[in-house]
Coordinates of C-alpha atoms in Angstrom, one line a residue:
M13 CA 34.4 -107.4 70.0
I14 CA 34.8 -110.4 67.7
Y15 CA 34.7 -108.5 64.4
N16 CA 36.1 -105.2 65.5
E17 CA 33.0 -103.7 64.1
A18 CA 29.4 -102.9 65.3
Y19 CA 26.5 -100.8 64.0
E20 CA 24.1 -98.4 65.7
L21 CA 20.6 -98.3 64.0
Y22 CA 18.4 -95.3 64.7
Y23 CA 14.7 -95.4 64.6
I24 CA 11.5 -93.8 66.0
D25 CA 9.8 -96.0 68.5
S26 CA 6.0 -96.5 69.1
D27 CA 5.9 -93.5 71.4
G28 CA 7.4 -91.2 68.8
L29 CA 10.8 -91.0 70.6
F30 CA 14.2 -91.1 69.1
N31 CA 15.9 -94.5 69.9
S32 CA 18.8 -96.7 68.8
L33 CA 19.6 -100.4 68.5
I34 CA 23.1 -102.0 68.6
C35 CA 23.7 -104.5 65.7
T36 CA 26.6 -106.7 64.8
P37 CA 27.9 -108.3 61.6
R38 CA 26.3 -111.6 62.7
D39 CA 22.7 -110.2 62.5
S40 CA 23.0 -107.5 59.9
Y41 CA 24.7 -106.5 56.6
I42 CA 25.9 -103.1 55.5
L43 CA 26.7 -101.9 52.0
Q44 CA 29.1 -99.0 51.4
D45 CA 30.4 -97.2 48.3
D46 CA 34.1 -96.6 47.5
F47 CA 34.0 -93.5 49.7
G48 CA 32.6 -95.2 52.8
N49 CA 29.0 -93.8 52.4
I50 CA 26.3 -96.2 53.5
E51 CA 24.0 -97.2 50.6
L52 CA 22.1 -100.0 52.2
F53 CA 21.6 -101.7 55.6
I54 CA 19.8 -105.0 56.3
R55 CA 18.9 -106.1 59.8
F56 CA 18.0 -109.8 60.2
F57 CA 15.9 -110.9 63.2
S58 CA 13.4 -113.5 64.5
K59 CA 10.5 -112.9 66.8
K60 CA 10.2 -114.3 70.3
F61 CA 7.8 -117.2 70.8
D62 CA 7.4 -117.6 67.1
E63 CA 7.2 -121.4 66.6
S64 CA 7.6 -121.1 62.8
K65 CA 11.2 -119.8 63.4
T66 CA 10.7 -117.3 60.6
L67 CA 13.6 -115.1 59.8
Y68 CA 12.7 -111.5 59.0
A69 CA 14.8 -108.8 57.3
D70 CA 14.3 -105.0 57.4
V71 CA 16.0 -103.2 54.5
Y72 CA 17.0 -99.6 55.0
T73 CA 17.8 -97.3 52.1
N74 CA 18.1 -93.5 51.8
E75 CA 14.4 -93.2 50.9
D76 CA 12.5 -96.0 52.7
I77 CA 12.3 -99.1 54.9
T78 CA 11.1 -102.3 53.5
H79 CA 10.1 -105.5 55.4
Y80 CA 10.8 -109.0 54.1
T81 CA 10.9 -112.6 55.2
C82 CA 13.9 -114.7 54.3
V83 CA 13.2 -118.0 52.6
G84 CA 16.5 -119.8 51.9
S85 CA 18.6 -117.3 50.0
S86 CA 15.7 -115.2 48.7
F87 CA 13.7 -112.3 50.2
E88 CA 9.9 -112.3 50.0
L89 CA 8.0 -109.1 50.7
I90 CA 5.7 -109.6 53.7
K91 CA 2.1 -109.7 52.6
G92 CA 0.1 -106.7 53.7
S93 CA 3.1 -104.8 55.0
K94 CA 3.7 -101.2 53.8
V95 CA 6.9 -99.6 52.8
D96 CA 7.8 -97.1 55.6
E97 CA 9.3 -93.7 54.8
N98 CA 12.8 -93.0 56.0
I99 CA 12.4 -89.6 57.6
F100 CA 16.2 -89.2 58.0
S101 CA 16.7 -89.0 54.2
K102 CA 19.7 -91.3 54.5
V103 CA 20.4 -94.7 55.9
P104 CA 20.0 -94.3 59.7
V105 CA 23.1 -96.2 60.8
S106 CA 26.5 -95.4 62.2
I107 CA 29.5 -97.7 62.2
V108 CA 31.9 -98.3 65.1
K109 CA 35.0 -99.8 63.6
I110 CA 38.5 -100.5 65.0
G111 CA 40.6 -102.0 62.3
S112 CA 39.8 -105.4 60.7
Y113 CA 38.7 -108.8 62.0
Y114 CA 42.3 -109.9 61.9
E115 CA 43.3 -107.0 64.2
S116 CA 40.6 -107.8 66.7
L117 CA 41.3 -108.8 70.3
Y118 CA 39.2 -112.0 69.7
K119 CA 41.5 -113.0 66.9
K120 CA 44.7 -112.3 68.9
I121 CA 43.9 -114.2 72.1
K122 CA 41.3 -116.9 71.0
G123 CA 44.0 -119.6 70.8
L124 CA 45.5 -118.7 74.1
Q125 CA 42.1 -118.5 75.8
D126 CA 41.1 -122.0 74.4
A127 CA 44.5 -123.4 75.6
Y128 CA 44.1 -121.9 79.1
E129 CA 40.5 -123.3 79.5
T130 CA 41.6 -126.7 78.1
N131 CA 44.4 -126.9 80.7
L132 CA 42.1 -126.0 83.5
S133 CA 39.5 -128.5 82.3
D134 CA 42.1 -131.3 82.0
I135 CA 43.5 -130.8 85.5
S136 CA 40.0 -130.6 87.0
N137 CA 39.0 -133.8 85.2
E138 CA 42.2 -135.5 86.3
I139 CA 41.1 -134.9 89.9
S140 CA 37.4 -135.5 89.6
D141 CA 37.3 -138.4 87.1
F142 CA 40.1 -140.5 88.6
R143 CA 41.2 -141.3 92.1
N144 CA 44.4 -139.6 93.3
A145 CA 45.5 -142.7 95.1
Y146 CA 44.8 -146.5 95.3
L147 CA 45.5 -148.9 98.1
K148 CA 47.8 -151.7 97.0
I149 CA 47.7 -154.9 99.1
T150 CA 50.2 -157.8 98.6
G151 CA 50.4 -161.2 100.3
C152 CA 46.8 -161.3 101.4
E153 CA 43.3 -161.0 100.0
L154 CA 40.2 -159.1 101.1
D155 CA 36.9 -160.9 100.9
D156 CA 34.4 -158.4 99.6
E157 CA 31.6 -160.9 99.0
T158 CA 31.1 -163.1 102.1
K159 CA 29.1 -161.3 104.8
D160 CA 29.1 -162.0 108.6
E161 CA 26.1 -162.0 110.9
N162 CA 26.0 -158.2 110.7
G163 CA 25.9 -158.2 107.0
K164 CA 29.4 -156.8 106.6
T165 CA 32.3 -158.0 104.5
D166 CA 36.0 -157.8 105.3
L167 CA 36.3 -154.7 103.1
D168 CA 33.4 -153.1 105.0
K169 CA 35.0 -153.7 108.3
M170 CA 38.4 -152.3 107.1
K171 CA 36.7 -149.1 105.9
E172 CA 34.7 -148.8 109.2
L173 CA 37.5 -149.6 111.6
G174 CA 40.5 -148.3 109.6
I175 CA 42.4 -151.5 110.5
L176 CA 43.8 -154.1 108.1
N177 CA 44.8 -157.6 109.4
M178 CA 47.9 -158.9 107.6
P179 CA 48.0 -162.8 107.8
N180 CA 51.8 -163.2 107.4
K181 CA 55.1 -161.2 107.4
D182 CA 55.3 -161.0 103.7
S183 CA 52.0 -159.1 103.5
D184 CA 52.2 -155.4 102.7
A185 CA 49.8 -152.5 102.1
A186 CA 50.8 -149.2 100.6
W187 CA 49.2 -146.3 98.7
V188 CA 49.8 -146.0 94.9
I189 CA 49.8 -142.2 94.5
K190 CA 49.3 -140.5 91.2
N191 CA 52.3 -138.1 90.6
I192 CA 51.0 -134.9 89.1
N193 CA 53.6 -132.2 88.3
D194 CA 51.7 -129.3 89.6
S195 CA 54.6 -126.9 89.1
F196 CA 54.6 -127.6 85.3
I197 CA 50.8 -127.1 85.2
Q198 CA 51.0 -123.9 87.2
N199 CA 53.9 -122.5 85.1
T200 CA 51.9 -123.3 81.9
L201 CA 48.8 -121.5 83.1
S202 CA 50.8 -118.5 84.3
T203 CA 52.6 -118.2 81.0
Q204 CA 49.4 -118.4 79.0
E205 CA 47.7 -115.9 81.3
D206 CA 50.6 -113.5 81.0
K207 CA 50.6 -113.7 77.2
I208 CA 46.9 -113.0 77.2
Y209 CA 47.5 -109.7 79.1
Q210 CA 50.4 -108.8 76.8
L211 CA 48.5 -109.4 73.5
S212 CA 45.5 -107.5 74.8
S213 CA 47.7 -104.6 76.0
H214 CA 46.1 -104.9 79.4
I215 CA 47.4 -105.3 83.0
N216 CA 46.6 -107.7 85.7
H217 CA 44.9 -105.6 88.4
N218 CA 45.2 -108.6 90.9
E219 CA 49.0 -108.4 90.7
K220 CA 50.5 -107.2 93.9
L221 CA 52.7 -104.1 93.6
A222 CA 55.3 -102.6 95.9
S223 CA 53.7 -100.2 98.5
N224 CA 56.0 -97.4 97.4
T225 CA 55.1 -97.5 93.7
S226 CA 54.7 -94.0 92.4
S227 CA 51.7 -92.8 90.4
L228 CA 54.1 -92.1 87.5
A229 CA 55.2 -95.7 87.5
L230 CA 51.6 -96.9 87.6
K231 CA 50.7 -94.6 84.7
N232 CA 53.7 -96.0 82.7
R233 CA 52.2 -99.5 83.0
L234 CA 49.0 -98.1 81.4
I235 CA 50.7 -96.6 78.3
S236 CA 49.9 -99.5 76.0
L237 CA 46.4 -99.8 77.3
E238 CA 45.8 -96.1 77.0
Q239 CA 46.8 -96.2 73.4
K240 CA 44.4 -99.0 72.8
C241 CA 41.6 -97.2 74.5
S242 CA 42.3 -94.1 72.4
D243 CA 41.5 -96.1 69.3
N244 CA 38.2 -97.2 70.9
I245 CA 37.4 -93.6 71.9
Q246 CA 38.0 -92.3 68.4
A247 CA 35.7 -94.9 66.9
L248 CA 33.0 -94.2 69.6
A249 CA 33.4 -90.4 69.0
D250 CA 32.7 -90.9 65.3
A251 CA 29.5 -92.9 66.1
I252 CA 28.4 -90.2 68.6
K253 CA 28.7 -87.5 65.9
L254 CA 26.5 -89.4 63.6
R255 CA 24.0 -90.1 66.4
L256 CA 23.8 -86.3 67.0
Q257 CA 23.2 -85.7 63.3
F258 CA 20.2 -88.1 63.3
L259 CA 19.0 -86.8 66.6
F260 CA 19.0 -83.2 65.4
E261 CA 17.3 -84.2 62.2
Y262 CA 14.6 -85.8 64.3
L263 CA 14.3 -82.7 66.4
K264 CA 14.0 -80.5 63.3
I265 CA 11.1 -82.6 62.1
K266 CA 9.3 -83.0 65.4
E267 CA 10.0 -79.7 67.2
N268 CA 10.9 -77.5 64.1
K269 CA 14.1 -76.5 65.8
S270 CA 17.5 -76.6 64.2
Y271 CA 20.7 -77.5 66.0
E272 CA 24.3 -77.7 64.7
W273 CA 26.0 -81.0 65.7
K274 CA 29.4 -79.4 65.0
D275 CA 28.9 -77.2 68.0
I276 CA 29.0 -80.1 70.4
D277 CA 32.3 -81.6 71.5
S278 CA 32.4 -85.0 73.0
K279 CA 34.9 -85.4 75.9
F280 CA 36.1 -88.7 77.2
T281 CA 37.8 -88.9 80.6
P282 CA 39.9 -92.0 81.1
N283 CA 39.5 -93.6 84.6
I284 CA 43.2 -93.8 85.3
P285 CA 45.2 -92.7 88.4
S286 CA 46.6 -89.2 88.3
D287 CA 48.9 -87.4 90.7
D288 CA 47.4 -83.9 91.1
L289 CA 49.8 -83.1 93.9
M290 CA 52.8 -83.6 91.6
M291 CA 51.1 -81.7 88.8
A292 CA 50.3 -78.8 91.2
Q293 CA 53.9 -78.6 92.3
I294 CA 55.0 -78.5 88.6
I295 CA 52.5 -75.7 87.9
S296 CA 53.8 -73.8 90.9
Q297 CA 57.4 -74.1 89.8
L298 CA 56.4 -72.8 86.4
N299 CA 54.8 -69.7 87.9
G300 CA 55.1 -66.8 85.3
K301 CA 56.0 -69.2 82.5
L302 CA 52.6 -70.9 82.2
S303 CA 49.1 -69.5 81.7
I304 CA 46.6 -70.2 84.5
K305 CA 44.2 -71.7 82.0
T306 CA 46.8 -74.2 80.7
G307 CA 47.8 -75.0 84.3
L308 CA 44.2 -75.7 85.4
S309 CA 43.6 -78.0 82.3
Q310 CA 46.3 -80.3 83.6
L311 CA 44.4 -81.1 86.8
S312 CA 42.1 -84.1 86.7
F313 CA 39.3 -82.5 88.8
V314 CA 39.0 -79.4 86.6
S315 CA 36.8 -80.2 83.7
N316 CA 36.3 -76.7 82.3
P317 CA 39.4 -74.4 82.8
G318 CA 37.6 -71.4 81.3
A319 CA 34.6 -71.6 83.6
E320 CA 36.9 -72.2 86.5
M321 CA 38.8 -69.0 85.8
K322 CA 35.6 -67.0 85.4
Q323 CA 34.3 -68.3 88.7
L324 CA 37.6 -67.4 90.4
Q325 CA 37.5 -63.9 89.0
E326 CA 33.9 -63.5 90.3
E327 CA 34.9 -64.7 93.7
N328 CA 38.0 -62.4 93.8
K329 CA 35.8 -59.5 92.8
A330 CA 33.2 -60.3 95.5
N331 CA 36.0 -60.6 98.1
S332 CA 37.5 -57.3 97.0
I333 CA 34.1 -55.6 97.3
G334 CA 33.6 -57.1 100.8
A335 CA 37.1 -56.1 101.8
D336 CA 36.4 -52.5 100.7
L337 CA 33.1 -52.4 102.6
L338 CA 34.8 -53.7 105.8
S339 CA 37.6 -51.3 105.4
G340 CA 35.2 -48.3 104.9
G341 CA 33.2 -49.5 107.9
T342 CA 36.3 -49.5 110.1
D343 CA 37.3 -46.0 109.0
G344 CA 33.8 -44.7 109.9

């Protein structure tokens, strides 16, 4: 994300369904008060296959949605267009923001990425645009103009036969080879690549690891990335809360049903390796000192510890009834 900021615009489509559109600071403008409340949102866009290249602007306020065309720096109301009512009673936009532009990943690694691509381009051009070697001939001369009865010059014969006739002992032929320090180039590229991973708080998944690397060691390598992802998750969670608010407002109008967005909890599960065997051993060693619900919540494959405990109790109850029936049948 270049600007560390994006917007989600909510609207009702032509089928009467709730929908959303992702906008960026490059194609929209948002106005907030001192407390962060959104007072105005403008979305700029152009229509496909429009040869006039007209730039349009939809202006969203708490009350309505107005449609304009942009002529230079001024807005002109589209003739014949009507002002649409904003059914949400507030600007239908949520903000996903992670710091400022100067804290964005784009700002951090842009210079390194440009340098990396420049180095790759330079070495590729060095190979493709110039020859890696030239044949140097001294003490003789090749005739590349006079042709024999077969229409071939001395240079053509040399290329075809791979043989060069030296007229005297002082004649010599050798390759002039371009000396490219590939170690310097590779070290430069490796350093730049490593710095990109460091600044982005990421890891190189193509890097070969020792076969006996433990899951705890793998997880420690992800600490910095996990912290960065937690910031992204928090920003996304805030946007989802606003999306639910607008969705429930839409359902209240369309279906006359009221829902409370605060009753919904968004859960994000990071896709990182986890050692459930080690965690199960720890839980087993803490037997009597740790509640079952807390222990189950530590396992990656248990998403709802409460429901898991309830299901276990029902299964134990069913097994107990079955055992009693079998025991009674045996006595009979």
